[in-house]
CSV table of C-alpha atoms and ligand atoms in Angstrom, one decimal:
chain,number,residue,atom,x,y,z
U,1,MET,CA,0.1,0.0,0.0
U,2,PRO,CA,-0.9,3.1,-0.5
U,3,SER,CA,-2.1,1.8,-4.1
U,4,ILE,CA,-1.7,-2.1,-5.3
U,5,ALA,CA,-3.6,-4.0,-8.1
U,6,VAL,CA,-3.9,-7.5,-7.8
U,7,ILE,CA,-4.0,-9.4,-10.8
U,8,GLY,CA,-4.3,-12.5,-12.5
U,9,ALA,CA,-1.2,-13.8,-14.1
U,10,GLN,CA,-2.6,-17.1,-15.9
U,11,TRP,CA,-6.4,-17.4,-17.2
U,12,GLY,CA,-8.4,-16.2,-14.5
U,13,ASP,CA,-9.1,-18.2,-11.0
U,14,GLU,CA,-5.8,-17.6,-9.7
U,15,GLY,CA,-7.2,-16.8,-6.3
U,16,LYS,CA,-7.6,-13.0,-6.8
U,17,GLY,CA,-10.6,-13.0,-4.8
U,18,LYS,CA,-8.9,-14.3,-1.7
U,19,ILE,CA,-6.0,-12.4,-2.1
U,20,THR,CA,-7.8,-9.3,-2.7
U,21,ASP,CA,-10.3,-9.8,0.7
U,22,TYR,CA,-6.7,-10.7,2.2
U,23,GLU,CA,-5.3,-7.5,1.5
U,24,ALA,CA,-7.9,-5.6,2.1
U,25,GLY,CA,-7.7,-5.9,5.7
U,26,ARG,CA,-5.4,-2.8,5.1
U,27,ALA,CA,-7.4,-1.2,2.5
U,28,ASP,CA,-9.7,1.9,2.8
U,29,MET,CA,-10.9,1.2,-1.2
U,30,VAL,CA,-11.1,-1.8,-3.3
U,31,VAL,CA,-11.9,-0.8,-7.1
U,32,ARG,CA,-12.9,-3.0,-9.6
U,33,TYR,CA,-12.2,-1.4,-13.3
U,34,GLN,CA,-12.5,-4.3,-15.8
U,35,GLY,CA,-15.2,-7.1,-16.5
U,36,GLY,CA,-18.4,-8.1,-15.5
U,37,SER,CA,-20.1,-11.1,-13.8
U,38,ASN,CA,-18.1,-13.2,-16.2
U,39,ALA,CA,-15.7,-13.0,-13.0
U,40,GLY,CA,-16.1,-15.5,-10.3
U,41,HIS,CA,-14.1,-14.4,-7.1
U,42,THR,CA,-14.4,-16.8,-4.0
U,43,ILE,CA,-13.8,-15.3,-0.3
U,44,LYS,CA,-13.6,-17.8,2.8
U,45,VAL,CA,-13.6,-16.4,6.2
U,46,GLY,CA,-14.0,-19.0,8.8
U,47,GLU,CA,-16.5,-21.2,7.6
U,48,GLU,CA,-18.6,-19.0,5.4
U,49,VAL,CA,-18.0,-18.7,1.8
U,50,PHE,CA,-19.1,-16.1,-0.6
U,51,ALA,CA,-18.5,-15.8,-4.0
U,52,LEU,CA,-18.3,-12.7,-5.8
U,53,HIS,CA,-19.1,-12.1,-9.5
U,54,ILE,CA,-19.4,-8.1,-9.6
U,55,LEU,CA,-19.3,-6.9,-6.2
U,56,PRO,CA,-15.5,-6.0,-5.6
U,57,SER,CA,-14.1,-8.6,-3.0
U,58,GLY,CA,-13.8,-5.9,-0.5
U,59,ILE,CA,-17.0,-6.3,0.3
U,60,VAL,CA,-17.5,-8.3,3.2
U,61,ARG,CA,-14.7,-6.0,5.3
U,62,LYS,CA,-15.8,-3.8,7.5
U,63,GLY,CA,-15.5,0.1,6.3
U,64,VAL,CA,-14.2,-0.5,3.1
U,65,ILE,CA,-15.5,1.6,0.2
U,66,ASN,CA,-16.3,-0.7,-3.0
U,67,VAL,CA,-16.1,0.6,-6.1
U,68,ILE,CA,-17.8,-0.5,-9.4
U,69,GLY,CA,-15.9,1.7,-11.9
U,70,ASN,CA,-16.3,2.8,-15.5
U,71,GLY,CA,-14.4,0.0,-17.1
U,72,VAL,CA,-16.6,-2.5,-16.1
U,73,ILE,CA,-20.3,-3.8,-17.4
U,74,VAL,CA,-22.6,-3.8,-14.8
U,75,ASP,CA,-25.0,-7.0,-15.0
U,76,LEU,CA,-27.9,-5.4,-13.0
U,77,ILE,CA,-29.5,-8.6,-12.7
U,78,SER,CA,-26.3,-10.3,-10.8
U,79,LEU,CA,-26.0,-7.1,-8.7
U,80,ASP,CA,-28.9,-6.9,-7.4
U,81,ARG,CA,-28.9,-11.1,-6.4
U,82,GLU,CA,-25.4,-10.4,-4.5
U,83,ILE,CA,-26.4,-7.2,-2.8
U,84,ALA,CA,-29.5,-9.3,-1.5
U,85,GLU,CA,-27.6,-12.8,-0.7
U,86,LEU,CA,-25.2,-10.5,1.2
U,87,GLU,CA,-27.8,-8.4,3.1
U,88,SER,CA,-29.7,-11.6,4.1
U,89,ARG,CA,-26.2,-12.8,5.6
U,90,GLY,CA,-25.8,-9.4,7.9
U,91,LYS,CA,-23.5,-7.7,5.3
U,92,ASN,CA,-23.8,-4.0,4.9
U,93,VAL,CA,-23.1,-3.0,1.4
U,94,GLU,CA,-23.8,0.9,2.4
U,95,GLY,CA,-19.9,1.4,1.1
U,96,LEU,CA,-20.5,0.6,-2.0
U,97,LYS,CA,-20.0,3.0,-5.2
U,98,ILE,CA,-21.0,2.4,-9.1
U,99,SER,CA,-19.4,4.7,-11.8
U,100,ASP,CA,-22.3,6.6,-13.6
U,101,ARG,CA,-19.8,5.7,-17.1
U,102,ALA,CA,-20.3,1.9,-16.4
U,103,ASN,CA,-21.7,0.6,-19.5
U,104,VAL,CA,-24.8,-2.0,-18.5
U,105,ILE,CA,-25.3,-5.4,-19.6
U,106,LEU,CA,-28.9,-5.7,-20.9
U,107,ASN,CA,-30.5,-9.1,-22.2
U,108,TRP,CA,-30.3,-8.6,-25.9
U,109,HIS,CA,-26.2,-8.6,-25.0
U,110,ARG,CA,-27.2,-12.1,-23.0
U,111,LEU,CA,-28.9,-13.4,-26.2
U,112,LEU,CA,-26.6,-12.2,-28.5
U,113,ASP,CA,-23.8,-13.9,-26.5
U,114,GLY,CA,-25.1,-17.1,-27.0
U,115,ALA,CA,-26.5,-17.1,-30.9
U,116,GLU,CA,-22.5,-16.0,-31.4
U,117,GLU,CA,-21.4,-18.9,-29.9
U,118,ARG,CA,-23.6,-21.0,-31.7
U,119,LEU,CA,-22.9,-19.3,-34.9
U,120,ARG,CA,-19.1,-20.5,-34.3
U,121,GLY,CA,-20.0,-24.0,-34.7
U,122,SER,CA,-17.1,-26.3,-33.3
U,123,LYS,CA,-15.0,-22.9,-32.9
U,124,THR,CA,-16.3,-21.7,-29.7
U,125,VAL,CA,-14.9,-19.4,-27.2
U,126,GLY,CA,-16.9,-21.3,-24.2
U,127,THR,CA,-17.8,-18.0,-23.0
U,128,THR,CA,-19.7,-17.7,-19.7
U,129,GLY,CA,-22.7,-17.0,-21.5
U,130,LYS,CA,-23.2,-13.4,-19.5
U,131,GLY,CA,-23.1,-11.0,-22.6
U,132,ILE,CA,-19.7,-10.0,-21.9
U,133,GLY,CA,-18.7,-9.6,-25.6
U,134,PRO,CA,-21.6,-8.1,-27.0
U,135,CYS,CA,-21.7,-5.4,-24.4
U,136,TYR,CA,-18.1,-4.3,-24.6
U,137,SER,CA,-18.9,-4.2,-28.4
U,138,ASP,CA,-22.2,-2.0,-28.0
U,139,LYS,CA,-19.9,0.3,-25.8
U,140,ILE,CA,-16.8,0.4,-28.3
U,141,ALA,CA,-20.0,1.3,-31.2
U,142,ARG,CA,-21.4,3.9,-28.9
U,143,SER,CA,-24.5,1.9,-29.0
U,144,GLY,CA,-23.8,1.1,-25.4
U,145,ILE,CA,-26.4,2.2,-22.1
U,146,ARG,CA,-24.9,3.6,-19.1
U,147,MET,CA,-25.3,3.5,-15.6
U,148,GLY,CA,-26.2,6.9,-15.3
U,149,ASP,CA,-28.6,6.8,-18.0
U,150,LEU,CA,-30.8,5.3,-15.7
U,151,LEU,CA,-31.1,8.4,-13.5
U,152,ASP,CA,-32.5,10.3,-16.4
U,153,PRO,CA,-35.5,9.2,-18.0
U,154,GLU,CA,-35.0,11.5,-20.8
U,155,LEU,CA,-31.7,10.7,-21.7
U,156,LEU,CA,-32.7,6.9,-21.1
U,157,GLU,CA,-35.6,7.0,-23.5
U,158,GLU,CA,-33.3,9.0,-26.4
U,159,ARG,CA,-30.8,6.3,-25.7
U,160,LEU,CA,-33.3,3.3,-26.0
U,161,ASP,CA,-34.7,5.2,-29.3
U,162,THR,CA,-31.4,5.1,-30.8
U,163,VAL,CA,-30.2,2.0,-29.9
U,164,MET,CA,-32.9,-0.3,-29.5
U,165,PRO,CA,-33.9,-0.6,-33.7
U,166,MET,CA,-30.4,-1.4,-34.5
U,167,LYS,CA,-30.0,-4.1,-31.7
U,168,LEU,CA,-33.7,-5.5,-32.9
U,169,LYS,CA,-32.5,-5.7,-36.5
U,170,VAL,CA,-29.4,-7.5,-35.6
U,171,MET,CA,-31.4,-10.4,-33.2
U,172,ASP,CA,-33.6,-11.0,-35.7
U,173,ILE,CA,-30.6,-11.8,-38.2
U,174,LEU,CA,-29.1,-14.0,-35.7
U,175,GLY,CA,-32.6,-15.5,-35.1
U,176,VAL,CA,-33.5,-14.7,-31.5
U,177,ARG,CA,-36.0,-12.5,-29.8
U,178,LEU,CA,-36.2,-10.2,-26.9
U,179,ALA,CA,-39.2,-10.5,-24.8
U,180,GLN,CA,-39.3,-6.9,-23.5
U,181,ASN,CA,-40.9,-4.0,-25.9
U,182,LYS,CA,-39.1,-0.9,-25.3
U,183,GLU,CA,-41.3,0.5,-22.7
U,184,GLU,CA,-40.9,-2.6,-20.4
U,185,LEU,CA,-37.4,-2.2,-21.0
U,186,PHE,CA,-37.3,1.5,-19.8
U,187,LYS,CA,-39.6,1.3,-17.5
U,188,GLU,CA,-37.1,-2.0,-15.9
U,189,LEU,CA,-34.1,0.4,-16.2
U,190,LEU,CA,-35.8,3.2,-14.2
U,191,ALA,CA,-36.5,1.1,-11.2
U,192,TYR,CA,-33.2,0.0,-11.2
U,193,GLY,CA,-32.0,3.6,-11.4
U,194,ARG,CA,-34.1,4.5,-8.5
U,195,LYS,CA,-32.9,1.9,-6.4
U,196,TYR,CA,-29.5,2.1,-7.1
U,197,GLU,CA,-29.4,5.8,-6.9
U,198,LYS,CA,-27.9,5.8,-4.0
U,199,TYR,CA,-24.6,3.9,-5.2
U,200,ILE,CA,-24.4,5.9,-8.5
U,201,THR,CA,-21.5,9.0,-8.8
U,202,ASP,CA,-18.5,9.9,-10.6
U,203,THR,CA,-16.3,7.2,-8.9
U,204,SER,CA,-12.9,8.6,-10.8
U,205,VAL,CA,-13.2,11.6,-8.2
U,206,LEU,CA,-13.9,9.5,-5.3
U,207,VAL,CA,-10.8,7.3,-6.2
U,208,ASN,CA,-8.8,10.2,-6.7
U,209,ASP,CA,-9.5,12.0,-4.0
U,210,ALA,CA,-9.1,8.5,-1.5
U,211,LEU,CA,-5.5,8.9,-3.4
U,212,ASP,CA,-4.8,12.6,-2.6
U,213,GLN,CA,-5.5,11.9,1.3
U,214,GLY,CA,-3.2,9.0,1.2
U,215,LYS,CA,-5.7,6.4,1.3
U,216,ASN,CA,-4.9,2.9,0.6
U,217,VAL,CA,-6.4,1.9,-2.6
U,218,LEU,CA,-6.5,-1.9,-4.1
U,219,PHE,CA,-7.7,-2.4,-7.7
U,220,GLU,CA,-9.2,-5.6,-8.2
U,221,GLY,CA,-8.7,-7.5,-11.4
U,222,ALA,CA,-10.6,-10.0,-12.8
U,223,GLN,CA,-9.8,-12.9,-15.6
U,224,GLY,CA,-6.2,-12.7,-16.4
U,225,THR,CA,-3.4,-11.8,-18.3
U,226,MET,CA,-3.9,-14.8,-21.0
U,227,LEU,CA,-7.7,-13.7,-21.6
U,228,ASP,CA,-6.8,-10.3,-22.3
U,229,ILE,CA,-7.9,-9.1,-25.0
U,230,ASP,CA,-4.9,-8.0,-26.8
U,231,HIS,CA,-2.2,-9.7,-25.2
U,232,GLY,CA,-4.5,-13.2,-24.4
U,233,THR,CA,-5.2,-16.1,-26.1
U,234,TYR,CA,-6.9,-14.4,-29.0
U,235,PRO,CA,-9.6,-15.4,-30.1
U,236,PHE,CA,-9.9,-17.4,-26.9
U,237,VAL,CA,-10.3,-14.4,-24.9
U,238,THR,CA,-12.5,-12.4,-22.7
U,239,SER,CA,-13.4,-8.6,-24.0
U,240,SER,CA,-11.7,-6.4,-22.0
U,241,ASN,CA,-7.9,-5.9,-21.4
U,242,CYS,CA,-7.3,-7.4,-17.9
U,243,VAL,CA,-3.6,-6.1,-18.0
U,244,ALA,CA,-2.5,-3.4,-15.3
U,245,GLY,CA,-2.9,-0.7,-18.4
U,246,ALA,CA,-6.7,-1.1,-17.9
U,247,ILE,CA,-6.6,0.0,-14.4
U,248,CYS,CA,-6.3,3.6,-15.6
U,249,THR,CA,-9.0,3.7,-18.1
U,250,GLY,CA,-11.6,1.8,-16.5
U,251,SER,CA,-11.3,3.5,-13.0
U,252,GLY,CA,-10.1,7.2,-14.3
U,253,VAL,CA,-6.8,7.3,-12.8
U,254,GLY,CA,-3.0,8.5,-14.1
U,255,PRO,CA,-0.7,5.9,-14.9
U,256,LYS,CA,1.8,7.0,-11.7
U,257,ARG,CA,-1.2,6.3,-9.1
U,258,VAL,CA,-0.4,2.4,-8.9
U,259,ASP,CA,2.6,2.3,-6.5
U,260,GLU,CA,2.9,-2.1,-6.2
U,261,ILE,CA,1.1,-4.4,-8.9
U,262,MET,CA,0.5,-7.7,-7.6
U,263,GLY,CA,0.2,-10.8,-9.9
U,264,VAL,CA,-1.8,-13.7,-8.5
U,265,LEU,CA,-0.2,-16.8,-9.5
U,266,LYS,CA,-1.6,-20.5,-9.6
U,267,ALA,CA,1.1,-22.6,-8.4
U,268,TYR,CA,0.1,-25.0,-11.6
U,269,THR,CA,-1.9,-23.9,-14.0
U,270,THR,CA,-6.4,-24.1,-15.2
U,271,ARG,CA,-7.9,-22.7,-18.0
U,272,VAL,CA,-11.8,-22.6,-18.5
U,273,GLY,CA,-13.5,-22.6,-21.8
U,274,ALA,CA,-11.7,-23.2,-25.5
U,275,GLY,CA,-8.4,-22.4,-26.4
U,276,PRO,CA,-4.9,-23.0,-26.9
U,277,PHE,CA,-3.0,-24.4,-23.4
U,278,PRO,CA,0.3,-25.8,-23.7
U,279,THR,CA,1.1,-27.4,-20.6
U,280,GLU,CA,-2.3,-29.1,-20.0
U,281,LEU,CA,-2.6,-32.6,-18.9
U,282,LYS,CA,-4.8,-34.8,-19.9
U,283,ASP,CA,-3.5,-37.5,-17.0
U,284,ALA,CA,-3.8,-38.9,-13.7
U,285,THR,CA,-1.5,-35.6,-12.8
U,286,GLY,CA,-4.4,-33.0,-14.1
U,287,GLU,CA,-7.1,-34.9,-12.4
U,288,MET,CA,-5.7,-35.1,-9.2
U,289,LEU,CA,-5.1,-31.2,-9.7
U,290,MET,CA,-8.6,-30.7,-11.0
U,291,ASN,CA,-10.2,-32.7,-7.9
U,292,VAL,CA,-8.0,-31.7,-5.0
U,293,GLY,CA,-7.9,-28.1,-6.0
U,294,GLY,CA,-11.7,-28.0,-6.7
U,295,GLU,CA,-11.1,-26.7,-10.2
U,296,PHE,CA,-14.9,-26.3,-11.2
U,297,GLY,CA,-15.9,-22.9,-12.6
U,298,THR,CA,-17.2,-20.3,-9.9
U,299,THR,CA,-19.6,-18.7,-12.5
U,300,THR,CA,-20.5,-21.6,-14.8
U,301,GLY,CA,-19.4,-24.5,-13.0
U,302,ARG,CA,-17.4,-26.1,-15.7
U,303,ALA,CA,-14.9,-28.2,-14.8
U,304,ARG,CA,-11.4,-25.9,-15.2
U,305,ARG,CA,-8.4,-27.9,-17.5
U,306,CYS,CA,-5.4,-28.2,-15.3
U,307,GLY,CA,-1.6,-28.8,-15.9
U,308,TRP,CA,1.8,-27.3,-15.5
U,309,LEU,CA,2.9,-24.3,-14.5
U,310,ASP,CA,4.5,-22.3,-17.6
U,311,LEU,CA,7.4,-19.9,-17.2
U,312,LEU,CA,6.7,-18.5,-21.0
U,313,VAL,CA,2.7,-17.1,-19.4
U,314,VAL,CA,4.5,-16.1,-16.1
U,315,GLU,CA,7.1,-14.1,-18.1
U,316,HIS,CA,4.4,-12.6,-20.5
U,317,ALA,CA,2.6,-11.7,-17.2
U,318,ALA,CA,5.1,-10.5,-15.3
U,319,ARG,CA,6.6,-8.1,-18.5
U,320,LEU,CA,2.8,-6.6,-19.3
U,321,ASN,CA,1.9,-6.0,-16.1
U,322,GLY,CA,5.0,-4.8,-14.7
U,323,LEU,CA,4.3,-7.1,-11.6
U,324,THR,CA,6.6,-5.5,-9.2
U,325,GLN,CA,5.8,-8.9,-6.8
U,326,PHE,CA,3.5,-12.6,-6.6
U,327,ALA,CA,0.9,-13.9,-4.3
U,328,VAL,CA,1.4,-18.1,-5.0
U,329,THR,CA,-2.1,-19.3,-4.6
U,330,LYS,CA,-2.9,-23.2,-4.2
U,331,LEU,CA,0.7,-24.4,-3.4
U,332,ASP,CA,-1.0,-27.2,-0.9
U,333,VAL,CA,-3.1,-28.7,-4.0
U,334,MET,CA,0.2,-30.0,-5.0
U,335,ASN,CA,1.5,-31.5,-1.9
U,336,GLY,CA,2.1,-35.0,-2.0
U,337,LEU,CA,3.8,-35.0,-6.2
U,338,LYS,CA,7.1,-36.7,-6.3
U,339,THR,CA,8.2,-34.1,-8.6
U,340,VAL,CA,6.7,-31.3,-10.5
U,341,LYS,CA,7.2,-30.0,-13.7
U,342,VAL,CA,7.7,-26.2,-15.3
U,343,ALA,CA,7.5,-25.4,-18.7
U,344,VAL,CA,10.9,-23.2,-19.6
U,345,ALA,CA,10.2,-23.1,-23.8
U,346,TYR,CA,8.3,-24.6,-26.4
U,347,GLU,CA,9.1,-26.3,-29.2
U,348,ILE,CA,7.4,-25.3,-32.3
U,349,ASP,CA,7.9,-26.5,-35.9
U,350,GLY,CA,11.5,-28.2,-34.4
U,351,LYS,CA,12.4,-24.1,-33.1
U,352,LYS,CA,12.6,-23.5,-29.5
U,353,VAL,CA,10.4,-20.8,-28.6
U,354,TYR,CA,10.9,-18.6,-25.3
U,355,HIS,CA,8.2,-15.9,-25.4
U,356,PHE,CA,4.6,-17.0,-25.5
U,357,PRO,CA,3.2,-16.8,-29.5
U,358,GLY,CA,0.2,-14.6,-30.5
U,359,ASN,CA,-0.9,-17.1,-33.1
U,360,PHE,CA,-3.0,-19.9,-31.7
U,361,LYS,CA,-2.4,-22.1,-34.2
U,362,MET,CA,1.4,-22.3,-33.3
U,363,LEU,CA,0.6,-22.4,-29.7
U,364,GLU,CA,-1.8,-25.4,-30.4
U,365,ARG,CA,1.2,-27.0,-31.8
U,366,ALA,CA,4.0,-26.3,-29.4
U,367,LYS,CA,5.3,-28.9,-27.3
U,368,PRO,CA,6.4,-27.4,-23.9
U,369,VAL,CA,10.2,-27.8,-23.1
U,370,TYR,CA,10.1,-28.8,-18.8
U,371,GLU,CA,12.4,-28.5,-16.2
U,372,GLU,CA,11.8,-30.7,-13.5
U,373,LEU,CA,11.9,-30.2,-9.7
U,374,ASP,CA,11.3,-32.2,-6.8
U,375,GLY,CA,8.2,-32.1,-5.0
U,376,TRP,CA,7.1,-32.1,-1.8
U,377,SER,CA,5.1,-34.5,0.7
U,378,GLY,CA,2.1,-32.7,2.3
U,379,TRP,CA,1.0,-31.9,6.1
U,380,LYS,CA,-2.3,-32.8,7.9
U,381,GLU,CA,-5.1,-30.2,7.4
U,382,GLU,CA,-4.8,-29.3,10.9
U,383,GLU,CA,-1.3,-28.8,10.8
U,384,THR,CA,-2.3,-25.7,8.4
U,385,MET,CA,-2.2,-23.0,11.0
U,386,GLU,CA,0.9,-24.6,12.4
U,387,ILE,CA,2.6,-24.1,9.1
U,388,VAL,CA,1.5,-20.3,8.7
U,389,ARG,CA,2.6,-19.4,12.6
U,390,GLY,CA,5.9,-20.5,11.5
U,391,GLY,CA,5.6,-18.6,8.4
U,392,PHE,CA,7.9,-19.5,5.2
U,393,ASP,CA,10.4,-21.3,6.4
U,394,ALA,CA,8.1,-23.3,8.0
U,395,LEU,CA,6.9,-24.3,4.5
U,396,PRO,CA,8.5,-27.7,3.2
U,397,LYS,CA,12.0,-26.9,2.1
U,398,GLU,CA,11.4,-28.4,-1.8
U,399,MET,CA,8.2,-25.7,-1.9
U,400,ARG,CA,10.4,-23.4,-0.8
U,401,GLN,CA,12.8,-24.3,-3.6
U,402,TYR,CA,9.9,-24.3,-6.3
U,403,ILE,CA,8.9,-20.4,-5.1
U,404,GLY,CA,12.4,-19.4,-5.3
U,405,TYR,CA,12.9,-20.6,-8.7
U,406,ILE,CA,9.9,-18.9,-9.9
U,407,GLU,CA,11.5,-15.8,-8.6
U,408,LYS,CA,14.6,-16.8,-9.9
U,409,ARG,CA,13.1,-17.3,-13.7
U,410,SER,CA,10.8,-14.5,-13.5
U,411,LYS,CA,12.5,-12.0,-11.7
U,412,VAL,CA,9.5,-11.2,-9.4
U,413,PRO,CA,9.5,-11.9,-5.5
U,414,ALA,CA,6.8,-13.6,-4.2
U,415,ARG,CA,5.5,-11.4,-1.1
U,416,ILE,CA,2.3,-13.8,-0.4
U,417,ILE,CA,2.0,-17.9,-0.1
U,418,SER,CA,-1.3,-19.0,0.0
U,419,ILE,CA,-1.7,-22.2,1.3
U,420,GLY,CA,-5.6,-22.6,1.6
U,421,LYS,CA,-9.0,-21.4,0.8
U,422,GLY,CA,-9.5,-19.7,4.1
U,423,ARG,CA,-8.3,-15.8,4.5
U,424,GLU,CA,-6.1,-16.8,7.2
U,425,GLU,CA,-4.4,-19.6,5.4
U,426,THR,CA,-2.2,-17.1,4.4
U,427,ILE,CA,2.1,-16.3,4.9
U,428,ARG,CA,3.3,-12.8,4.2
U,429,ARG,CA,7.0,-12.5,3.9
I,501,LIG,P1,-10.5,-15.6,-8.9
I,501,LIG,O1,-11.3,-15.8,-10.0
I,501,LIG,O2,-9.1,-15.3,-9.2
I,501,LIG,O3,-10.9,-15.3,-7.8
I,501,LIG,O4,-10.6,-17.3,-8.3
I,501,LIG,P2,-11.7,-18.3,-7.8
I,501,LIG,O5,-12.5,-17.7,-6.4
I,501,LIG,O6,-12.5,-18.3,-9.3
I,501,LIG,O7,-10.6,-19.8,-8.0
I,501,LIG,C1,-9.9,-19.8,-6.6
I,501,LIG,C2,-10.5,-21.4,-6.2
I,501,LIG,O8,-9.1,-21.6,-5.2
I,501,LIG,C3,-11.6,-20.9,-5.1
I,501,LIG,O9,-12.0,-22.2,-4.5
I,501,LIG,C4,-10.4,-20.4,-3.7
I,501,LIG,O10,-11.4,-21.1,-2.6
I,501,LIG,C5,-9.5,-21.3,-3.7
I,501,LIG,N1,-8.4,-21.0,-3.2
I,501,LIG,C6,-7.7,-19.9,-3.4
I,501,LIG,N2,-6.5,-19.8,-2.6
I,501,LIG,C7,-6.1,-21.1,-2.5
I,501,LIG,C8,-5.4,-21.8,-1.7
I,501,LIG,O11,-4.2,-21.5,-1.7
I,501,LIG,N3,-5.4,-22.9,-1.6
I,501,LIG,C9,-6.6,-23.9,-2.2
I,501,LIG,N4,-6.7,-24.8,-2.0
I,501,LIG,N5,-7.7,-23.3,-2.4
I,501,LIG,C10,-7.4,-22.3,-2.4
I,502,LIG,P1,-12.0,-14.8,-12.8
I,502,LIG,O1,-12.2,-13.3,-12.6
I,502,LIG,C1,-12.0,-18.0,-16.1
I,502,LIG,C2,-13.2,-17.0,-19.6
I,502,LIG,C3,-14.5,-17.9,-20.7
I,502,LIG,C4,-14.0,-17.8,-21.6
I,502,LIG,C5,-13.8,-16.8,-22.3
I,502,LIG,C6,-14.8,-15.7,-22.5
I,502,LIG,O2,-13.3,-15.3,-12.1
I,502,LIG,O3,-10.9,-15.0,-12.8
I,502,LIG,P2,-16.6,-14.2,-21.7
I,502,LIG,O4,-17.8,-14.6,-20.9
I,502,LIG,O5,-15.6,-13.2,-20.6
I,502,LIG,O6,-16.8,-13.8,-22.9
I,502,LIG,O7,-15.7,-15.8,-21.7
I,502,LIG,O8,-13.2,-16.4,-20.5
I,502,LIG,N1,-13.6,-16.4,-18.4
I,502,LIG,C7,-12.9,-16.7,-17.6
I,502,LIG,N2,-12.0,-17.8,-17.1
I,502,LIG,N3,-12.3,-17.3,-15.1
I,502,LIG,C8,-12.7,-16.0,-15.3
I,502,LIG,O9,-12.8,-14.7,-14.3
I,502,LIG,C9,-13.0,-15.8,-16.5
I,502,LIG,N4,-14.0,-14.8,-17.1
I,502,LIG,C10,-14.0,-15.0,-18.3
I,502,LIG,O10,-14.3,-19.5,-19.8
I,502,LIG,O11,-12.9,-19.1,-22.2
I,503,LIG,MG1,-12.9,-17.1,-11.0
């Protein structure tokens, strides 16, 4: 702190929710700046588990201001459901702030997401079906509806009159039908506006004021570097920039305002949905990682593909985000493996490749070149807190060597080590 970003270094689901909640213990404000409810961020505090899709992961901490920045696309149904659930569990969401500039996901975005996936035939992206691609497309095409529009009936009506005829034409061509007419949609959106008016504001002013006052601000990334629209495994990516650069545009702060960039790095690799994944394991080890790691999507419930750690991915993430530190998560899941492998290069068409290529066809042909390291035996679940109290030196020697190896190859220090789902199952170095 004072300002820190928490960013996924792989294909999402690295444990950003857990690490954000952990770090939020010293934050005054947590800011989401991209993505939508395609994200699924899990937090475990004691026996309570929270799965957040649209609300920032500082929301379960008392006294933290939680900001949904302008770069996020807001799913009103998700928002409604999540706020209701948190309130029913005794959590107060009064510290929530939503940017008046954030675009809104509408029913046609969900319908078009499904229609586009069907039309891709066997080449689907495997989206979460939340309308992410179509909503970001509309934002860029200047056909979006924004949170602030819901507060101004005249503006909202004008926007719907401009945008809706285009959307209806496209839906007609793609063979999907909207259940609502314009009047119904208009009324529904105005009702949301009235309900959420108290949260909607110019969040750029809020975030900058907090930084000016020396408050601790945490920027919480969604998805991960390899799902970034520019730098990920295009076209098998999400529709937003997920790298650190997106913080500025997505929350309205200048590039000099972020002090530390923490990459959340799962000790092995997972990916949900389609697309290249060179170190994927389709064997018993992959199955073990999936089962022990509970690798099933927080948003869609789909099984996550699992594989070894890939240093080309790690190096890509370190460079693109300017990572200043790692939080390494899920090391406990690898307990008991005799040896562990790390990809240090690919062999593509007989040539060694050391940087992550942009061509997905090449990636499909990539054969990882591995280095093998010693694995470590585990510990009993009831011993976890004893290890946490003992700190880094209490971790198995080979695990420390594994972390040291990642640090040396990536030149990024690992400041947080996570060895369990729980908030407290975490070591700060
Ligand atoms: P996010 O999208 O990056 O926030 O990650 P998800 O919440 O989708 O997925 C991470 C999963 O791993 C969640 O179920 C977490 O509770 C869990 N998790 C996070 N850190 C650890 C860890 O160090 N060990 C174990 N065993 N589970 C963890
Ligand atoms: P968190 O924040 C993992 C993946 C989808 C799909 C691709 C495009 O929990 O890490 P989209 O619906 O965004 O158009 O889908 O991106 N994807 C994620 N994978 N974690 C996520 O978020 C993801 N958000 C999107 O599975 O392959
Ligand atoms: Mg997730």
